[in-house]
GROMACS .gro file of C-alpha atoms in nm:
model
  430
    1UNK     CA    1   0.625  -2.444  -0.554
    2UNK     CA    2   0.281  -2.372  -0.695
    3UNK     CA    3   0.164  -2.026  -0.587
    4UNK     CA    4  -0.177  -1.856  -0.611
    5UNK     CA    5  -0.177  -1.475  -0.603
    6UNK     CA    6  -0.509  -1.302  -0.531
    7UNK     CA    7  -0.573  -0.954  -0.668
    8UNK     CA    8  -0.582  -0.753  -0.989
    9UNK     CA    9  -0.396  -0.425  -0.943
   10UNK     CA   10  -0.054  -0.273  -0.992
   11UNK     CA   11   0.057  -0.406  -0.653
   12UNK     CA   12  -0.030  -0.759  -0.762
   13UNK     CA   13   0.147  -0.721  -1.097
   14UNK     CA   14   0.464  -0.613  -0.910
   15UNK     CA   15   0.432  -0.911  -0.673
   16UNK     CA   16   0.370  -1.150  -0.963
   17UNK     CA   17   0.671  -1.012  -1.151
   18UNK     CA   18   0.895  -1.065  -0.848
   19UNK     CA   19   0.756  -1.409  -0.754
   20UNK     CA   20   0.791  -1.523  -1.116
   21UNK     CA   21   1.168  -1.459  -1.093
   22UNK     CA   22   1.210  -1.710  -0.806
   23UNK     CA   23   1.392  -2.038  -0.877
   24UNK     CA   24   1.155  -2.195  -0.621
   25UNK     CA   25   0.853  -2.135  -0.843
   26UNK     CA   26   0.692  -2.414  -1.044
   27UNK     CA   27   0.364  -2.247  -1.144
   28UNK     CA   28   0.214  -1.910  -1.062
   29UNK     CA   29  -0.162  -1.870  -1.077
   30UNK     CA   30  -0.339  -1.536  -1.031
   31UNK     CA   31  -0.703  -1.444  -0.981
   32UNK     CA   32  -0.856  -1.234  -1.116
   33UNK     CA   33  -0.533  -1.076  -1.241
   34UNK     CA   34  -0.499  -0.837  -1.534
   35UNK     CA   35  -0.327  -0.846  -1.876
   36UNK     CA   36   0.008  -0.748  -1.725
   37UNK     CA   37  -0.011  -1.019  -1.460
   38UNK     CA   38  -0.111  -1.258  -1.738
   39UNK     CA   39   0.233  -1.212  -1.895
   40UNK     CA   40   0.399  -1.384  -1.595
   41UNK     CA   41   0.118  -1.595  -1.445
   42UNK     CA   42  -0.172  -1.818  -1.549
   43UNK     CA   43  -0.494  -1.625  -1.492
   44UNK     CA   44  -0.782  -1.818  -1.335
   45UNK     CA   45  -1.143  -1.719  -1.274
   46UNK     CA   46  -1.226  -1.753  -0.906
   47UNK     CA   47  -1.479  -1.579  -0.684
   48UNK     CA   48  -1.235  -1.455  -0.420
   49UNK     CA   49  -1.529  -1.391  -0.185
   50UNK     CA   50  -1.611  -1.765  -0.202
   51UNK     CA   51  -1.337  -1.896   0.025
   52UNK     CA   52  -1.437  -2.260  -0.020
   53UNK     CA   53  -1.404  -2.222  -0.400
   54UNK     CA   54  -1.055  -2.078  -0.356
   55UNK     CA   55  -0.966  -2.370  -0.126
   56UNK     CA   56  -1.102  -2.623  -0.377
   57UNK     CA   57  -0.884  -2.472  -0.650
   58UNK     CA   58  -0.580  -2.487  -0.421
   59UNK     CA   59  -0.640  -2.855  -0.349
   60UNK     CA   60  -0.697  -2.936  -0.717
   61UNK     CA   61  -0.382  -2.758  -0.835
   62UNK     CA   62  -0.171  -2.855  -0.531
   63UNK     CA   63  -0.106  -2.493  -0.442
   64UNK     CA   64   0.171  -2.462  -0.182
   65UNK     CA   65   0.118  -2.094  -0.095
   66UNK     CA   66  -0.156  -1.836  -0.137
   67UNK     CA   67  -0.043  -1.471  -0.143
   68UNK     CA   68  -0.328  -1.227  -0.072
   69UNK     CA   69  -0.274  -0.887  -0.233
   70UNK     CA   70  -0.568  -0.658  -0.141
   71UNK     CA   71  -0.707  -0.575   0.200
   72UNK     CA   72  -1.072  -0.669   0.140
   73UNK     CA   73  -1.028  -1.048   0.146
   74UNK     CA   74  -0.798  -1.025   0.450
   75UNK     CA   75  -1.052  -0.823   0.650
   76UNK     CA   76  -1.315  -1.078   0.540
   77UNK     CA   77  -1.109  -1.360   0.693
   78UNK     CA   78  -0.985  -1.548   0.387
   79UNK     CA   79  -0.652  -1.631   0.556
   80UNK     CA   80  -0.830  -1.799   0.850
   81UNK     CA   81  -1.056  -2.001   0.624
   82UNK     CA   82  -0.779  -2.125   0.397
   83UNK     CA   83  -0.559  -2.216   0.694
   84UNK     CA   84  -0.851  -2.411   0.842
   85UNK     CA   85  -0.843  -2.619   0.522
   86UNK     CA   86  -0.469  -2.679   0.563
   87UNK     CA   87  -0.357  -2.427   0.301
   88UNK     CA   88  -0.056  -2.205   0.366
   89UNK     CA   89  -0.133  -1.834   0.333
   90UNK     CA   90   0.074  -1.517   0.339
   91UNK     CA   91  -0.149  -1.259   0.505
   92UNK     CA   92  -0.289  -1.178   0.849
   93UNK     CA   93  -0.585  -1.336   1.024
   94UNK     CA   94  -0.920  -1.158   1.031
   95UNK     CA   95  -0.852  -1.051   1.390
   96UNK     CA   96  -0.510  -0.909   1.299
   97UNK     CA   97  -0.641  -0.743   0.981
   98UNK     CA   98  -0.852  -0.517   1.205
   99UNK     CA   99  -0.541  -0.298   1.213
  100UNK     CA  100  -0.654  -0.186   0.867
  101UNK     CA  101  -1.021  -0.279   0.878
  102UNK     CA  102  -1.100  -0.048   1.170
  103UNK     CA  103  -0.916   0.278   1.228
  104UNK     CA  104  -1.082   0.300   1.569
  105UNK     CA  105  -0.943  -0.041   1.668
  106UNK     CA  106  -0.593   0.074   1.579
  107UNK     CA  107  -0.627   0.402   1.768
  108UNK     CA  108  -0.746   0.216   2.078
  109UNK     CA  109  -0.453  -0.025   2.045
  110UNK     CA  110  -0.216   0.273   2.029
  111UNK     CA  111  -0.372   0.420   2.341
  112UNK     CA  112  -0.352   0.090   2.531
  113UNK     CA  113   0.011   0.016   2.442
  114UNK     CA  114   0.147   0.372   2.442
  115UNK     CA  115   0.220   0.391   2.068
  116UNK     CA  116   0.271   0.752   1.950
  117UNK     CA  117  -0.016   0.871   1.731
  118UNK     CA  118  -0.249   1.169   1.692
  119UNK     CA  119  -0.504   1.249   1.964
  120UNK     CA  120  -0.847   1.122   1.857
  121UNK     CA  121  -1.212   1.059   1.927
  122UNK     CA  122  -1.442   0.777   1.803
  123UNK     CA  123  -1.803   0.851   1.713
  124UNK     CA  124  -2.103   0.655   1.589
  125UNK     CA  125  -2.344   0.950   1.562
  126UNK     CA  126  -2.323   1.282   1.381
  127UNK     CA  127  -2.419   1.508   1.672
  128UNK     CA  128  -2.140   1.386   1.902
  129UNK     CA  129  -1.882   1.403   1.624
  130UNK     CA  130  -1.986   1.757   1.532
  131UNK     CA  131  -1.965   1.868   1.895
  132UNK     CA  132  -1.612   1.727   1.922
  133UNK     CA  133  -1.500   1.897   1.599
  134UNK     CA  134  -1.653   2.231   1.697
  135UNK     CA  135  -1.479   2.214   2.034
  136UNK     CA  136  -1.142   2.109   1.886
  137UNK     CA  137  -1.143   2.335   1.579
  138UNK     CA  138  -0.961   2.309   1.247
  139UNK     CA  139  -0.737   2.192   1.092
  140UNK     CA  140  -0.855   1.844   1.183
  141UNK     CA  141  -0.872   1.500   1.018
  142UNK     CA  142  -1.195   1.306   0.955
  143UNK     CA  143  -1.168   0.932   0.882
  144UNK     CA  144  -1.430   0.673   0.798
  145UNK     CA  145  -1.359   0.385   1.036
  146UNK     CA  146  -1.372   0.102   0.781
  147UNK     CA  147  -1.230   0.022   0.437
  148UNK     CA  148  -1.297   0.299   0.185
  149UNK     CA  149  -1.044   0.226  -0.093
  150UNK     CA  150  -0.811   0.500   0.025
  151UNK     CA  151  -1.080   0.767  -0.010
  152UNK     CA  152  -1.234   0.779   0.337
  153UNK     CA  153  -0.998   1.042   0.480
  154UNK     CA  154  -1.055   1.419   0.476
  155UNK     CA  155  -0.781   1.655   0.591
  156UNK     CA  156  -1.008   1.946   0.679
  157UNK     CA  157  -0.838   2.284   0.691
  158UNK     CA  158  -1.161   2.464   0.787
  159UNK     CA  159  -1.444   2.386   1.029
  160UNK     CA  160  -1.694   2.391   0.742
  161UNK     CA  161  -1.493   2.130   0.552
  162UNK     CA  162  -1.473   1.910   0.861
  163UNK     CA  163  -1.847   1.926   0.926
  164UNK     CA  164  -1.922   1.849   0.560
  165UNK     CA  165  -1.692   1.545   0.577
  166UNK     CA  166  -1.872   1.418   0.887
  167UNK     CA  167  -2.210   1.461   0.718
  168UNK     CA  168  -2.085   1.272   0.411
  169UNK     CA  169  -1.970   0.980   0.627
  170UNK     CA  170  -2.291   0.951   0.824
  171UNK     CA  171  -2.508   1.001   0.514
  172UNK     CA  172  -2.350   0.693   0.356
  173UNK     CA  173  -2.084   0.829   0.119
  174UNK     CA  174  -1.859   0.537   0.217
  175UNK     CA  175  -2.130   0.281   0.294
  176UNK     CA  176  -2.084   0.080   0.612
  177UNK     CA  177  -1.720   0.199   0.630
  178UNK     CA  178  -1.849   0.539   0.744
  179UNK     CA  179  -2.100   0.415   1.002
  180UNK     CA  180  -1.836   0.502   1.263
  181UNK     CA  181  -1.593   0.791   1.235
  182UNK     CA  182  -1.253   0.865   1.384
  183UNK     CA  183  -1.167   1.232   1.432
  184UNK     CA  184  -0.796   1.302   1.472
  185UNK     CA  185  -0.560   1.578   1.563
  186UNK     CA  186  -0.393   1.734   1.257
  187UNK     CA  187  -0.023   1.642   1.257
  188UNK     CA  188   0.246   1.845   1.084
  189UNK     CA  189   0.563   1.699   0.940
  190UNK     CA  190   0.663   1.475   0.650
  191UNK     CA  191   0.480   1.153   0.567
  192UNK     CA  192   0.657   0.824   0.501
  193UNK     CA  193   0.557   0.464   0.436
  194UNK     CA  194   0.740   0.203   0.644
  195UNK     CA  195   0.704  -0.171   0.583
  196UNK     CA  196   0.778  -0.476   0.795
  197UNK     CA  197   0.756  -0.842   0.704
  198UNK     CA  198   0.606  -1.017   1.009
  199UNK     CA  199   0.561  -1.376   1.126
  200UNK     CA  200   0.363  -1.322   1.446
  201UNK     CA  201   0.671  -1.278   1.665
  202UNK     CA  202   0.941  -1.111   1.452
  203UNK     CA  203   0.909  -0.791   1.246
  204UNK     CA  204   1.174  -0.758   0.973
  205UNK     CA  205   1.212  -0.403   0.832
  206UNK     CA  206   1.112  -0.428   0.468
  207UNK     CA  207   1.176  -0.096   0.300
  208UNK     CA  208   1.060   0.263   0.301
  209UNK     CA  209   0.879   0.475   0.047
  210UNK     CA  210   0.698   0.803   0.007
  211UNK     CA  211   0.357   0.814  -0.158
  212UNK     CA  212   0.181   1.104  -0.333
  213UNK     CA  213  -0.186   1.093  -0.235
  214UNK     CA  214  -0.325   1.413  -0.386
  215UNK     CA  215  -0.445   1.398  -0.744
  216UNK     CA  216  -0.275   1.714  -0.871
  217UNK     CA  217   0.073   1.855  -0.916
  218UNK     CA  218   0.195   2.038  -0.608
  219UNK     CA  219  -0.006   1.808  -0.381
  220UNK     CA  220  -0.340   1.972  -0.453
  221UNK     CA  221  -0.688   1.830  -0.505
  222UNK     CA  222  -0.865   1.533  -0.348
  223UNK     CA  223  -0.691   1.230  -0.200
  224UNK     CA  224  -0.654   0.926  -0.423
  225UNK     CA  225  -0.528   0.572  -0.374
  226UNK     CA  226  -0.184   0.709  -0.469
  227UNK     CA  227  -0.056   0.888  -0.781
  228UNK     CA  228   0.307   0.777  -0.750
  229UNK     CA  229   0.581   0.681  -0.507
  230UNK     CA  230   0.953   0.648  -0.467
  231UNK     CA  231   1.186   0.444  -0.249
  232UNK     CA  232   1.376   0.484  -0.025
  233UNK     CA  233   1.222   0.774   0.169
  234UNK     CA  234   1.505   1.014   0.264
  235UNK     CA  235   1.327   1.117   0.585
  236UNK     CA  236   1.360   0.758   0.712
  237UNK     CA  237   1.721   0.782   0.822
  238UNK     CA  238   1.876   0.487   1.010
  239UNK     CA  239   1.802   0.670   1.336
  240UNK     CA  240   1.436   0.731   1.241
  241UNK     CA  241   1.400   0.369   1.131
  242UNK     CA  242   1.535   0.248   1.466
  243UNK     CA  243   1.297   0.478   1.657
  244UNK     CA  244   1.002   0.359   1.445
  245UNK     CA  245   1.084  -0.004   1.521
  246UNK     CA  246   1.128   0.061   1.894
  247UNK     CA  247   0.840   0.304   1.952
  248UNK     CA  248   0.576   0.187   1.703
  249UNK     CA  249   0.633  -0.152   1.536
  250UNK     CA  250   0.761  -0.359   1.829
  251UNK     CA  251   0.491  -0.237   2.074
  252UNK     CA  252   0.231  -0.315   1.807
  253UNK     CA  253   0.363  -0.669   1.762
  254UNK     CA  254   0.362  -0.723   2.139
  255UNK     CA  255   0.019  -0.566   2.173
  256UNK     CA  256  -0.139  -0.779   1.902
  257UNK     CA  257   0.007  -1.094   2.057
  258UNK     CA  258  -0.118  -0.975   2.396
  259UNK     CA  259  -0.479  -0.950   2.275
  260UNK     CA  260  -0.461  -1.290   2.105
  261UNK     CA  261  -0.423  -1.168   1.746
  262UNK     CA  262  -0.053  -1.204   1.657
  263UNK     CA  263   0.029  -1.027   1.332
  264UNK     CA  264   0.176  -1.220   1.039
  265UNK     CA  265   0.200  -1.071   0.691
  266UNK     CA  266   0.303  -0.725   0.575
  267UNK     CA  267   0.260  -0.448   0.829
  268UNK     CA  268   0.253  -0.113   0.650
  269UNK     CA  269   0.285   0.185   0.882
  270UNK     CA  270   0.182   0.520   0.744
  271UNK     CA  271   0.394   0.763   0.945
  272UNK     CA  272   0.416   1.134   1.010
  273UNK     CA  273   0.769   1.237   1.098
  274UNK     CA  274   0.707   1.523   1.339
  275UNK     CA  275   0.939   1.744   1.545
  276UNK     CA  276   0.882   1.496   1.830
  277UNK     CA  277   0.968   1.193   1.616
  278UNK     CA  278   0.763   0.933   1.427
  279UNK     CA  279   0.389   0.913   1.488
  280UNK     CA  280   0.153   0.652   1.343
  281UNK     CA  281  -0.111   0.788   1.105
  282UNK     CA  282  -0.258   0.448   1.018
  283UNK     CA  283  -0.178   0.083   0.957
  284UNK     CA  284  -0.240  -0.117   0.643
  285UNK     CA  285  -0.210  -0.494   0.653
  286UNK     CA  286  -0.088  -0.551   0.296
  287UNK     CA  287   0.167  -0.404   0.059
  288UNK     CA  288   0.095  -0.046  -0.041
  289UNK     CA  289  -0.010   0.046  -0.392
  290UNK     CA  290   0.193   0.205  -0.555
  291UNK     CA  291   0.464   0.160  -0.289
  292UNK     CA  292   0.489  -0.213  -0.358
  293UNK     CA  293   0.598  -0.140  -0.713
  294UNK     CA  294   0.906   0.057  -0.609
  295UNK     CA  295   0.992  -0.190  -0.330
  296UNK     CA  296   0.986  -0.487  -0.568
  297UNK     CA  297   1.214  -0.300  -0.810
  298UNK     CA  298   1.473  -0.251  -0.533
  299UNK     CA  299   1.448  -0.588  -0.353
  300UNK     CA  300   1.759  -0.797  -0.430
  301UNK     CA  301   1.648  -1.114  -0.250
  302UNK     CA  302   1.408  -1.387  -0.360
  303UNK     CA  303   1.064  -1.267  -0.250
  304UNK     CA  304   0.924  -1.620  -0.238
  305UNK     CA  305   1.194  -1.729   0.011
  306UNK     CA  306   1.102  -1.436   0.237
  307UNK     CA  307   0.727  -1.498   0.213
  308UNK     CA  308   0.781  -1.863   0.305
  309UNK     CA  309   0.990  -1.761   0.606
  310UNK     CA  310   0.711  -1.531   0.725
  311UNK     CA  311   0.450  -1.807   0.689
  312UNK     CA  312   0.673  -2.058   0.870
  313UNK     CA  313   0.771  -1.828   1.160
  314UNK     CA  314   1.137  -1.815   1.054
  315UNK     CA  315   1.198  -1.443   1.005
  316UNK     CA  316   1.431  -1.423   1.306
  317UNK     CA  317   1.684  -1.601   1.084
  318UNK     CA  318   1.631  -1.383   0.775
  319UNK     CA  319   1.743  -1.050   0.635
  320UNK     CA  320   1.642  -0.848   0.329
  321UNK     CA  321   1.890  -0.688   0.091
  322UNK     CA  322   1.806  -0.378  -0.113
  323UNK     CA  323   1.958  -0.219  -0.420
  324UNK     CA  324   2.150   0.102  -0.359
  325UNK     CA  325   1.953   0.248  -0.649
  326UNK     CA  326   1.635   0.447  -0.603
  327UNK     CA  327   1.305   0.349  -0.763
  328UNK     CA  328   1.020   0.577  -0.868
  329UNK     CA  329   0.676   0.502  -1.010
  330UNK     CA  330   0.430   0.734  -1.181
  331UNK     CA  331   0.062   0.637  -1.192
  332UNK     CA  332  -0.126   0.692  -1.517
  333UNK     CA  333  -0.494   0.732  -1.432
  334UNK     CA  334  -0.809   0.750  -1.642
  335UNK     CA  335  -0.978   1.084  -1.691
  336UNK     CA  336  -1.234   1.135  -1.415
  337UNK     CA  337  -1.031   0.966  -1.138
  338UNK     CA  338  -1.064   0.979  -0.835
  339UNK     CA  339  -1.428   1.030  -0.922
  340UNK     CA  340  -1.589   0.810  -1.188
  341UNK     CA  341  -1.316   0.713  -1.436
  342UNK     CA  342  -1.374   0.682  -1.810
  343UNK     CA  343  -1.328   0.319  -1.915
  344UNK     CA  344  -1.264   0.153  -2.250
  345UNK     CA  345  -1.011   0.390  -2.410
  346UNK     CA  346  -0.728   0.222  -2.604
  347UNK     CA  347  -0.370   0.235  -2.474
  348UNK     CA  348  -0.076   0.207  -2.715
  349UNK     CA  349   0.301   0.231  -2.703
  350UNK     CA  350   0.388   0.016  -2.401
  351UNK     CA  351   0.644  -0.183  -2.600
  352UNK     CA  352   0.832   0.137  -2.684
  353UNK     CA  353   0.807   0.267  -2.327
  354UNK     CA  354   0.977  -0.030  -2.160
  355UNK     CA  355   1.353  -0.074  -2.139
  356UNK     CA  356   1.645  -0.145  -1.912
  357UNK     CA  357   1.560  -0.043  -1.556
  358UNK     CA  358   1.200   0.038  -1.653
  359UNK     CA  359   0.895  -0.178  -1.578
  360UNK     CA  360   0.534  -0.095  -1.658
  361UNK     CA  361   0.301  -0.256  -1.409
  362UNK     CA  362  -0.064  -0.288  -1.510
  363UNK     CA  363  -0.335  -0.182  -1.265
  364UNK     CA  364  -0.674  -0.115  -1.425
  365UNK     CA  365  -0.632  -0.267  -1.771
  366UNK     CA  366  -0.822  -0.518  -1.982
  367UNK     CA  367  -0.813  -0.663  -2.334
  368UNK     CA  368  -1.103  -0.571  -2.561
  369UNK     CA  369  -1.104  -0.685  -2.923
  370UNK     CA  370  -0.733  -0.754  -2.908
  371UNK     CA  371  -0.651  -0.403  -2.783
  372UNK     CA  372  -0.529  -0.298  -2.438
  373UNK     CA  373  -0.789  -0.069  -2.280
  374UNK     CA  374  -0.838   0.125  -1.956
  375UNK     CA  375  -1.059  -0.061  -1.710
  376UNK     CA  376  -1.026   0.132  -1.385
  377UNK     CA  377  -0.918   0.455  -1.218
  378UNK     CA  378  -0.546   0.394  -1.176
  379UNK     CA  379  -0.445   0.215  -1.496
  380UNK     CA  380  -0.065   0.191  -1.533
  381UNK     CA  381   0.240   0.228  -1.305
  382UNK     CA  382   0.545   0.342  -1.499
  383UNK     CA  383   0.836   0.243  -1.276
  384UNK     CA  384   1.210   0.307  -1.309
  385UNK     CA  385   1.539   0.249  -1.127
  386UNK     CA  386   1.815   0.509  -1.113
  387UNK     CA  387   2.129   0.595  -0.920
  388UNK     CA  388   1.930   0.878  -0.759
  389UNK     CA  389   1.561   0.961  -0.728
  390UNK     CA  390   1.621   1.234  -0.985
  391UNK     CA  391   1.763   0.984  -1.234
  392UNK     CA  392   1.477   0.738  -1.172
  393UNK     CA  393   1.234   1.026  -1.219
  394UNK     CA  394   1.387   1.120  -1.557
  395UNK     CA  395   1.371   0.758  -1.677
  396UNK     CA  396   1.008   0.715  -1.570
  397UNK     CA  397   0.892   1.036  -1.737
  398UNK     CA  398   1.094   0.956  -2.052
  399UNK     CA  399   0.908   0.622  -2.067
  400UNK     CA  400   0.576   0.803  -2.024
  401UNK     CA  401   0.650   1.006  -2.337
  402UNK     CA  402   0.621   0.684  -2.542
  403UNK     CA  403   0.276   0.588  -2.413
  404UNK     CA  404  -0.005   0.687  -2.648
  405UNK     CA  405  -0.315   0.727  -2.433
  406UNK     CA  406  -0.485   1.068  -2.471
  407UNK     CA  407  -0.754   0.978  -2.218
  408UNK     CA  408  -0.497   0.923  -1.942
  409UNK     CA  409  -0.332   1.171  -1.708
  410UNK     CA  410  -0.054   1.173  -1.449
  411UNK     CA  411   0.124   1.400  -1.205
  412UNK     CA  412   0.441   1.564  -1.336
  413UNK     CA  413   0.618   1.607  -1.000
  414UNK     CA  414   0.645   1.260  -0.844
  415UNK     CA  415   0.952   1.250  -0.620
  416UNK     CA  416   0.981   1.629  -0.588
  417UNK     CA  417   1.081   1.629  -0.220
  418UNK     CA  418   1.367   1.383  -0.274
  419UNK     CA  419   1.483   1.559  -0.591
  420UNK     CA  420   1.499   1.891  -0.403
  421UNK     CA  421   1.702   1.721  -0.130
  422UNK     CA  422   1.940   1.577  -0.389
  423UNK     CA  423   1.992   1.917  -0.547
  424UNK     CA  424   2.073   2.055  -0.202
  425UNK     CA  425   2.313   1.766  -0.135
  426UNK     CA  426   2.097   1.644   0.151
  427UNK     CA  427   1.991   1.294   0.042
  428UNK     CA  428   2.111   1.103   0.348
  429UNK     CA  429   2.142   0.737   0.243
  430UNK     CA  430   2.066   0.497  -0.040
   0.00000   0.00000   0.00000
């Protein structure tokens, strides 16, 4: 098969690395890609926003499957347009991608189909939103309705913080994404990421992970796109997984089909495991980043076979096998992130950092004058496998010691919840 992968981040490098290992693969193209992706794929220059140009490339190169990595093109309808030109695509339709593209749409879907989630209100003007927040009180959660690169959510512990977040949204801090705001009840519990591979009718459980959103050690500071992750998530026991499928995923699949937008692609449920059970925080309609990196390290099956089954509506006949080992990834970010990152600094030592059970996935990197340089906020994902989360953590941080990049930083406590459980003998399952 000839495959075109769209995207340029750490998620896409992990997907490219896994797809490249498939015996089904003839050629793997990637656009725009990054230097890491370029080690396993042929990089091509395409304007991903120009869907007809992407289709023309697919026809010229006889591409058998397009895999869409990031959410932006999906919300813009690239899957619909390519399918209209007869090109097979892994990724949801524009109508189905609203599950990520509009938080309000997802909340209304939950209300209509009785899917457990936080109580909420939707607002398109500041005065109404402020009145709701002042009546409800803090802590409370403020979310820009649209896509905001993982930065449109404020967990406000005080009323003042909540009101400031509302003002930022309506004053344009997140552009059109903040023109409407969702205000949610503050949920307490433990967060988990739950993935399903979907073909419109069948949802196949596809791994669990736990992300670390805050920029600083001890889960402090502003939210980021994710500073690290590990898989599996201990809180997602077999019982919790079964409840999540029954109470959240399956009603969502039925609901989307009911409204004429069946979901096919990766359905990524951000969950809060509360005293009452799993509740949906939000949906994403693509692999998480950096969760994808740890999932690809643990997946034992041929990813390309599974993606084809999803595209062809054959998931009812498929299963996914996972390594008993745990995987953990640490994000190296450029100084200034999640604000304005410093770009252009030289990164050395990656050859020494790699090794058995360790992969370094590139996110925001580029080549300048023959040197590898930082070219984004999140720059590298140092990822390791181990018999336990603690062992994977040690391997990842040992690899980090070999990377020479003074302008980079990372959290030192990725995986802390799972490691504490392991020390207490309470890690429930591989």
